[in-house]
Coordinates of C-alpha atoms (C1' of nucleotides) in Angstrom, one line a residue:
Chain A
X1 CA -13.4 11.0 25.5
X2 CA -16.9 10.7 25.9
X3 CA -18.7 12.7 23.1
X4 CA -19.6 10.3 20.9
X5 CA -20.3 7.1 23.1
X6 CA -23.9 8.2 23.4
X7 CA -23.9 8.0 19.5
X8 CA -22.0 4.4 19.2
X9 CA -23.4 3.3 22.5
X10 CA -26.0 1.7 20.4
X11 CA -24.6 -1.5 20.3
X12 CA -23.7 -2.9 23.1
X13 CA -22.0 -2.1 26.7
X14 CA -17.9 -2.1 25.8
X15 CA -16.4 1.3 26.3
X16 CA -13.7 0.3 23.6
X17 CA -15.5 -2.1 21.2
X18 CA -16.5 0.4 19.0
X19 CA -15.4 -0.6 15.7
X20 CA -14.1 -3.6 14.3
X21 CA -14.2 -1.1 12.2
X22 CA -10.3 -1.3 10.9
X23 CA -9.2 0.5 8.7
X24 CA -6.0 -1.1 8.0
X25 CA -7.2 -3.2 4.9
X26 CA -9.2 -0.6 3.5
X27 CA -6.5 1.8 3.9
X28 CA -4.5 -0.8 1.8
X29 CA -6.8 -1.8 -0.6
X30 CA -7.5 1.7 -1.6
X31 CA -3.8 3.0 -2.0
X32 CA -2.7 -0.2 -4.0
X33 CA -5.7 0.6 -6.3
X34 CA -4.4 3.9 -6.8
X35 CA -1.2 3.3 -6.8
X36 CA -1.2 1.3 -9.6
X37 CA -3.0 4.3 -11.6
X38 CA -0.5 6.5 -10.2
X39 CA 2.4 4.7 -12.0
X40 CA 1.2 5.0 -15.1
X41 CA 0.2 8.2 -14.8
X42 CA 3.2 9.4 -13.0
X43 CA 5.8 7.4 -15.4
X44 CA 6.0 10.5 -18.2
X45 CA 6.7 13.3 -15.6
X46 CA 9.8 10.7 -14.5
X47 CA 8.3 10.4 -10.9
X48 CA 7.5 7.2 -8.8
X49 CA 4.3 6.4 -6.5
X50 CA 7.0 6.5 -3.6
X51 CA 8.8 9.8 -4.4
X52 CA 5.4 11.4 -4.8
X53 CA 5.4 10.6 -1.5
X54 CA 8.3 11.8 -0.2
X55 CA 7.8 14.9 -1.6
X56 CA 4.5 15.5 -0.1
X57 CA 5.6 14.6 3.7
X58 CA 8.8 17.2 2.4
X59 CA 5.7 19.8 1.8
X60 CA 4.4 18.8 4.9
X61 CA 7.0 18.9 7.1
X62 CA 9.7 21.1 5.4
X63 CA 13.8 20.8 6.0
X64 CA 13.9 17.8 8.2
X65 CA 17.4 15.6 8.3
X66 CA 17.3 12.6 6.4
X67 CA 16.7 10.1 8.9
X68 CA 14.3 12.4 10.4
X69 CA 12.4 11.6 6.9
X70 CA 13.7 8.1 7.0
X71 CA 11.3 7.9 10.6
X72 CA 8.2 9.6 9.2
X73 CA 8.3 7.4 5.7
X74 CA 9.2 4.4 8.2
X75 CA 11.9 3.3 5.6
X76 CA 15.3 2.4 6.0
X77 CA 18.0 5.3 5.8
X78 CA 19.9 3.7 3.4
X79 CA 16.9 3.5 1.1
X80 CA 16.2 6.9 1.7
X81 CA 19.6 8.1 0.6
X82 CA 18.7 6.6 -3.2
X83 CA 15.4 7.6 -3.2
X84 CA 16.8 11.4 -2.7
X85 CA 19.3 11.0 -4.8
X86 CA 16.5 10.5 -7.4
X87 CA 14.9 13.4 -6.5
X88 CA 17.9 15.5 -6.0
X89 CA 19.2 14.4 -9.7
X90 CA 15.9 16.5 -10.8
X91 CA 16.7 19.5 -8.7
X92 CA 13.0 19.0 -7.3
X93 CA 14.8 18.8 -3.9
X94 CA 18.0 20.4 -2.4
X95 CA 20.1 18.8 0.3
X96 CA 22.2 22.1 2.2
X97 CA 24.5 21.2 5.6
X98 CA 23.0 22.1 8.5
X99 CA 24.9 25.4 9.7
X100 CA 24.2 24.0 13.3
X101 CA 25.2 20.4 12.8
X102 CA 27.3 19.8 10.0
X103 CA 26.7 16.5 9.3
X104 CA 23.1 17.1 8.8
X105 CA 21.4 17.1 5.5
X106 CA 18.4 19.5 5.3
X107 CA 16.3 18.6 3.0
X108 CA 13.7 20.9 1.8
X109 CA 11.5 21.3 -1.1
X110 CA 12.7 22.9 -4.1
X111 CA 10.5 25.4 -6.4
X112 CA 10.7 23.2 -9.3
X113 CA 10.1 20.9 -6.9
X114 CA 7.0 22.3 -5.3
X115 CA 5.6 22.8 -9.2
X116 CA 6.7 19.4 -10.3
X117 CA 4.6 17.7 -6.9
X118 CA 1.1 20.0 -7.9
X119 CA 1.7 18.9 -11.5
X120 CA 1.8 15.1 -11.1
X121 CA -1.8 15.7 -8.5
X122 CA -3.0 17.3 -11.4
X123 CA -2.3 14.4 -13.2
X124 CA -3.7 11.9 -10.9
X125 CA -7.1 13.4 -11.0
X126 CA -8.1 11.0 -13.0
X127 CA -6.5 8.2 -11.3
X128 CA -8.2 9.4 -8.1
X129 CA -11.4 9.9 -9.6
X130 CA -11.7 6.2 -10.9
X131 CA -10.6 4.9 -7.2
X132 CA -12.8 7.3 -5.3
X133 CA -15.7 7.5 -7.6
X134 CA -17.9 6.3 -5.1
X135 CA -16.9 9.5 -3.2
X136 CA -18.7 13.1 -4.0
X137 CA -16.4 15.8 -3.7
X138 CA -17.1 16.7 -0.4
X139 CA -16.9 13.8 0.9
X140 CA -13.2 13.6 -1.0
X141 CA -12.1 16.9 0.8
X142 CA -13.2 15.3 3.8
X143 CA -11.4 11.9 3.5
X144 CA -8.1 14.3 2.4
X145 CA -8.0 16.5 5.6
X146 CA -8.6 13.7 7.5
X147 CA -5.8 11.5 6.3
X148 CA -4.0 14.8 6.5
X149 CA -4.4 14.8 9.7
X150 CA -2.8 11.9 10.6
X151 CA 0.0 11.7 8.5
X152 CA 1.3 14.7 9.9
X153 CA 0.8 13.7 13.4
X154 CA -1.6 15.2 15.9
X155 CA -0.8 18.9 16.5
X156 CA -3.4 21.2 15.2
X157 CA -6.6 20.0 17.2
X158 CA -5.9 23.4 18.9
X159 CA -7.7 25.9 16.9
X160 CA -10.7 23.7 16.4
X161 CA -13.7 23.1 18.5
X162 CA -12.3 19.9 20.4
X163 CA -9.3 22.2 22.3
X164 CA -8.5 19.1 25.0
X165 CA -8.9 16.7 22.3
X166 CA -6.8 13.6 22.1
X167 CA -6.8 12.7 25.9
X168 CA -3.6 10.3 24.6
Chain B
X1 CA -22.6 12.8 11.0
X2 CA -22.6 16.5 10.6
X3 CA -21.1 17.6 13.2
X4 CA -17.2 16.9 12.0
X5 CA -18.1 18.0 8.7
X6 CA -19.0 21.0 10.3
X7 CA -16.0 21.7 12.3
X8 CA -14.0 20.9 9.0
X9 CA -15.7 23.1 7.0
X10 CA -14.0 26.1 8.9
X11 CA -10.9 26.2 5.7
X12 CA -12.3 26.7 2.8
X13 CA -15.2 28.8 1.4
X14 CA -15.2 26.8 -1.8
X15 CA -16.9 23.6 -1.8
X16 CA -14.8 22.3 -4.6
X17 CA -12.5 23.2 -7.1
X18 CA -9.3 23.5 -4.7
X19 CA -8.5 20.1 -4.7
X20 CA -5.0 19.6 -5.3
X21 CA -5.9 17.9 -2.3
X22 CA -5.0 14.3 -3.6
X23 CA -5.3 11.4 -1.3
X24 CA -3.4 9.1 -2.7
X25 CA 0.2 9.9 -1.7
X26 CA -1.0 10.2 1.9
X27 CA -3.2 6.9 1.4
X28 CA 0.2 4.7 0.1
X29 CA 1.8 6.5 3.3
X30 CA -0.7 5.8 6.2
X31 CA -1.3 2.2 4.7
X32 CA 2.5 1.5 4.9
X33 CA 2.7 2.6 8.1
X34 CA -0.1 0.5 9.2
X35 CA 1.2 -1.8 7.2
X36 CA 4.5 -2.0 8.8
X37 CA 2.9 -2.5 11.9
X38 CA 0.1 -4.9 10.9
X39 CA 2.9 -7.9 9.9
X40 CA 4.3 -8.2 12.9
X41 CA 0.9 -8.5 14.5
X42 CA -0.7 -10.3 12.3
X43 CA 2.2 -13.1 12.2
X44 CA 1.0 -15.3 15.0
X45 CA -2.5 -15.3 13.4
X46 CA -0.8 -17.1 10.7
X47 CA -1.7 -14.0 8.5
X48 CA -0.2 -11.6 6.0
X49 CA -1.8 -7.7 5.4
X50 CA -2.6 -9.3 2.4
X51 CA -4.8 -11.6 3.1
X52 CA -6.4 -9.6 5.7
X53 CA -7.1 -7.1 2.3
X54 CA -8.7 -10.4 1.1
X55 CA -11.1 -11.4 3.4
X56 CA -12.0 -8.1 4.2
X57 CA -13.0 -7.3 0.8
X58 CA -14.8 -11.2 0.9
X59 CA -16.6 -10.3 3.7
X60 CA -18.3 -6.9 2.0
X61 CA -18.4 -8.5 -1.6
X62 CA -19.4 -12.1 -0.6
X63 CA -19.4 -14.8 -2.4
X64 CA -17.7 -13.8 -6.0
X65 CA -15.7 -15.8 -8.7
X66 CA -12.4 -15.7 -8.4
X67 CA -11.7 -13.3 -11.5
X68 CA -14.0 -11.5 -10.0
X69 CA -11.8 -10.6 -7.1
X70 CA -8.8 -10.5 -9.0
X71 CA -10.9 -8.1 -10.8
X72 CA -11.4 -6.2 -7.6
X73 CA -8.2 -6.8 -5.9
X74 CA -6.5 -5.5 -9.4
X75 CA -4.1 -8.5 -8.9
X76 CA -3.2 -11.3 -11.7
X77 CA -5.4 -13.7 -11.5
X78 CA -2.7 -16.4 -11.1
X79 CA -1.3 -14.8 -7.7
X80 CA -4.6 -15.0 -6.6
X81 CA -4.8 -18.9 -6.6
X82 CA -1.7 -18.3 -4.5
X83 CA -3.7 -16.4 -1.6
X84 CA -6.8 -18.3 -1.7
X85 CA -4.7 -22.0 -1.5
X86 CA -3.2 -20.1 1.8
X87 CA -7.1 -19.1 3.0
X88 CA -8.4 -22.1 2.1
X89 CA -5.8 -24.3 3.9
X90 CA -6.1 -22.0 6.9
X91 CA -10.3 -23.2 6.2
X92 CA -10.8 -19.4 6.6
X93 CA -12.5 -19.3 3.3
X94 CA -14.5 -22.1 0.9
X95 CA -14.3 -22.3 -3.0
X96 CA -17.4 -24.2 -4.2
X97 CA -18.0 -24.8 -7.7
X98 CA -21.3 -22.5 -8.8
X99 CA -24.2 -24.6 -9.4
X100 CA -24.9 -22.4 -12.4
X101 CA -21.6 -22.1 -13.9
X102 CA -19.2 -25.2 -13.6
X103 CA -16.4 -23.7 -14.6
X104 CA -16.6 -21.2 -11.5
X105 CA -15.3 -21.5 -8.0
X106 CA -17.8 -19.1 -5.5
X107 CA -15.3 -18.1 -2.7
X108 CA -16.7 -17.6 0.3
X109 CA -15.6 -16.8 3.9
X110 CA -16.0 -19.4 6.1
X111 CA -17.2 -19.2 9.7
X112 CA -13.9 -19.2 11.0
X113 CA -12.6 -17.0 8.5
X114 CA -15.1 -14.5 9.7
X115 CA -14.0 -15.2 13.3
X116 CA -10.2 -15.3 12.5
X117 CA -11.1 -11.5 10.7
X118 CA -12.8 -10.1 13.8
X119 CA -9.4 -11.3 15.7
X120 CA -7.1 -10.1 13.5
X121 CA -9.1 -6.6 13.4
X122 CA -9.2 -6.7 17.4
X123 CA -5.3 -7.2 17.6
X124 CA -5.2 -4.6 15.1
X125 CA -6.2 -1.8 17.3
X126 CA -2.9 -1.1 18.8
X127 CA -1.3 -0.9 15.7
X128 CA -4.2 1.5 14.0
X129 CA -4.2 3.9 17.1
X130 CA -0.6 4.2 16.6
X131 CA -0.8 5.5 12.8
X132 CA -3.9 6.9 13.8
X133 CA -3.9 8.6 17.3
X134 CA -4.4 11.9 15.4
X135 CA -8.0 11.3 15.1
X136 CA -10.1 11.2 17.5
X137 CA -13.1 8.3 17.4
X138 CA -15.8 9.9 15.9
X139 CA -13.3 11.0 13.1
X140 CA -12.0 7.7 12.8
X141 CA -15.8 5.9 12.0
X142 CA -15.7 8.8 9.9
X143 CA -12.6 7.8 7.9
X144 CA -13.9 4.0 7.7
X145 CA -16.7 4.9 6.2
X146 CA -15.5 7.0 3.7
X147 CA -13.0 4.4 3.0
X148 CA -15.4 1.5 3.2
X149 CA -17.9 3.5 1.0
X150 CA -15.3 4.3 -1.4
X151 CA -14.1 0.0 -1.7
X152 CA -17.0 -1.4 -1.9
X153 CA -17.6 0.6 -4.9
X154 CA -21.2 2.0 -3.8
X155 CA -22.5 1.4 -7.2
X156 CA -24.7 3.8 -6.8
X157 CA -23.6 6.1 -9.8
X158 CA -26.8 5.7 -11.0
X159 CA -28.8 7.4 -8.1
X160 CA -26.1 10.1 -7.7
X161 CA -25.6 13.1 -10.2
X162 CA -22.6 11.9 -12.3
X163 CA -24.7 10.3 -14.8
X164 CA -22.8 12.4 -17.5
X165 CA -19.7 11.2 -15.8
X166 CA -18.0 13.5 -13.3
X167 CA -17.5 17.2 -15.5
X168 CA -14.2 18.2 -13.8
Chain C
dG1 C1' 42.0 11.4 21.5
dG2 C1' 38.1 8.3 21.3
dA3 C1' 33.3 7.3 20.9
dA4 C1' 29.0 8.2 19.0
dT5 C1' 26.3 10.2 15.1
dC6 C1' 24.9 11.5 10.2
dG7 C1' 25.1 10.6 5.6
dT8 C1' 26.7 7.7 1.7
dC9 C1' 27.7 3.7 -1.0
dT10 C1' 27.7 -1.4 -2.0
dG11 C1' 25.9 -5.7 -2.2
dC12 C1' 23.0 -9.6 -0.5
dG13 C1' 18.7 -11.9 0.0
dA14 C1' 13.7 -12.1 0.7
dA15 C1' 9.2 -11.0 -0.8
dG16 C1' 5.6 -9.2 -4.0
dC17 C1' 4.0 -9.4 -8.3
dA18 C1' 3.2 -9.3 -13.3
dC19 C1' 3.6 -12.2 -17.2
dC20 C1' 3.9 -16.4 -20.1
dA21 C1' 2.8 -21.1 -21.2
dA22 C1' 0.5 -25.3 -20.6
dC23 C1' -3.2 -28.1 -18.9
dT24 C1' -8.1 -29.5 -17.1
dA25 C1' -13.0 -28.8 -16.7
dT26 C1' -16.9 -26.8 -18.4
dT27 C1' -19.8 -23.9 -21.2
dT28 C1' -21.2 -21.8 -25.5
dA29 C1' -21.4 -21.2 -30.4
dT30 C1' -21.6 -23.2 -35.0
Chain D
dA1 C1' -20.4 -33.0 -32.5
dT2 C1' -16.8 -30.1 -33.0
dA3 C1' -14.6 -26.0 -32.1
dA4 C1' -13.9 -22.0 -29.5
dA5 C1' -14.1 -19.5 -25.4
dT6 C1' -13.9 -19.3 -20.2
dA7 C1' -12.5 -20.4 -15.1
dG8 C1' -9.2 -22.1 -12.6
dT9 C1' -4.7 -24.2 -11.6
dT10 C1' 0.3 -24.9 -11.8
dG11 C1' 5.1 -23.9 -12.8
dG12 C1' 8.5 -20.9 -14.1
dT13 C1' 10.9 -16.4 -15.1
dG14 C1' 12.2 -11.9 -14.2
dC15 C1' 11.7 -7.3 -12.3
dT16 C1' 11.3 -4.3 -8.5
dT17 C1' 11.1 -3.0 -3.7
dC18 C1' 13.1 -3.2 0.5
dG19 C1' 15.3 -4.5 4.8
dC20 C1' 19.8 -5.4 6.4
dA21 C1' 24.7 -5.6 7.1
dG22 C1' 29.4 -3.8 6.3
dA23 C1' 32.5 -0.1 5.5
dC24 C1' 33.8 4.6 4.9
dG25 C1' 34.4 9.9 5.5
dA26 C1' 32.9 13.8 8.0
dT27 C1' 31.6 15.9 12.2
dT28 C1' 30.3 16.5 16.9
dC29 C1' 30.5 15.5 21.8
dC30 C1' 33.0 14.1 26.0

DNA sequence: GGAATCGTCTGCGAAGCACCAACTATTTAT
DNA sequence: ATAAATAGTTGGTGCTTCGCAGACGATTCC
């Protein structure tokens, strides 16, 4: 926690200042914008912004419970419930009991599944492209392993340079 | 600025192609979740996500017509009216009438509007580090600028290669 | 046996948003 | 000068998303 304050320290005294720098509306902005592609894009291969979703935290994260998923997408379990129905009705997910808890539902990716989800990216290239075009392609891969990063939580810092990392 | 990109760099060898790597699933997913957390926040402010989306983008774009920003917001234009009477009431932005162009209203962000912003960014923090506490500062300001550079559009096609138009 | 938990289903209500239509003020074209 | 186009505004309609609450069966834990 004290790397880069020689680099921001520019500005003024405050340890925390920083940024205004949120990211929040941006963040927004940018995935409406898409999003709105997305549908159109997403409406022949029978798929939804939100299931495209779901079914990349499912890659993500693999055979969680459902309200497991219903905590990472921050949606309400009954919601969940249609939403996999949805995707369950195309075989692109499978729900199997849990052998250890029976009244679990693990839900994991299917293949068709798996296929279906790289599809519909393929699709939104275009989508993508128009939102991001301000964006070369590194700079793309860069923005994508960062979000990446923290949508499936911390983790991983391990293997890089910053092994203490995250002081949190 | 190079030194994330380095430390990233460690997964692939190819610069580009890969990319299934789309953003926008996990873009709709980390701006929920910041979402989520921004209302409740944002509610004593007097202020919704979306009209912290709004002023945000008035502060980078200034003063624009208003089909403009429905133009840039990719909302109707008639919802739009809608969240500038609720900015304008607050006194958090202006609509003058363009000296040039009657027929126009120039919205602009007023000073308090820019103050309210900086506040609403500042009690923001929590709810960021929360979505966000896998990234560490520097890889935050990274993240805003991409995301930043990526909004405000950048223009700059021109000086950058794709004047052919992006040859994926 | 009784309580808590997981998943499912149903329905209600609020909010976001696109779309249509009508109207004013202003500019531009003929 | 008249007509057509444009910017904004207002009101209304309808669809979709989503949180929430209630009830139920199945299962686990004490």
């Amino acid at each position: 926690m004290f790397r880069q304050l020689g680099r921001l320290g520019h500005m003024s005294a405050q340890p925390l200042d920083s940024s205004e720098h949120r990211s929040g509306a941006l963040l927004d902005h940018l995935a409406r914008r898409i999003r709105l592609r997305s549908e159109s894009v997403l409406a022949p291969l029978g798929l939804r912004p939100r299931h495209l979703v779901a079914l990349t935290v499912l890659r993500a994260g693999g055979g969680t419970g459902q309200q497991a998923l219903a905590a990472t997408l921050e949606m309400d379990s009954t919601n969940i419930v249609g939403l996999l129905n949805d995707l369950e009705a195309k075989q692109l997910i499978e729900r199997r009991r849990s052998p250890e808890d029976r009244r679990r539902h693990v839900v994991e990716l299917t293949e068709d599944g798996a296929k279906r989800l790289s599809e519909a990216e393929c699709a939104l290239a275009g989508a993508e492209d128009e939102v991001l075009g301000a964006l070369n392609p590194v700079e793309r891969e860069t923005l994508y392993e960062l979000l990446n990063r923290a949508a499936t939580g911390t983790v991983n810092c391990a293997e890089v340079i910053c092994g203490t990392d995250d002081p949190r």
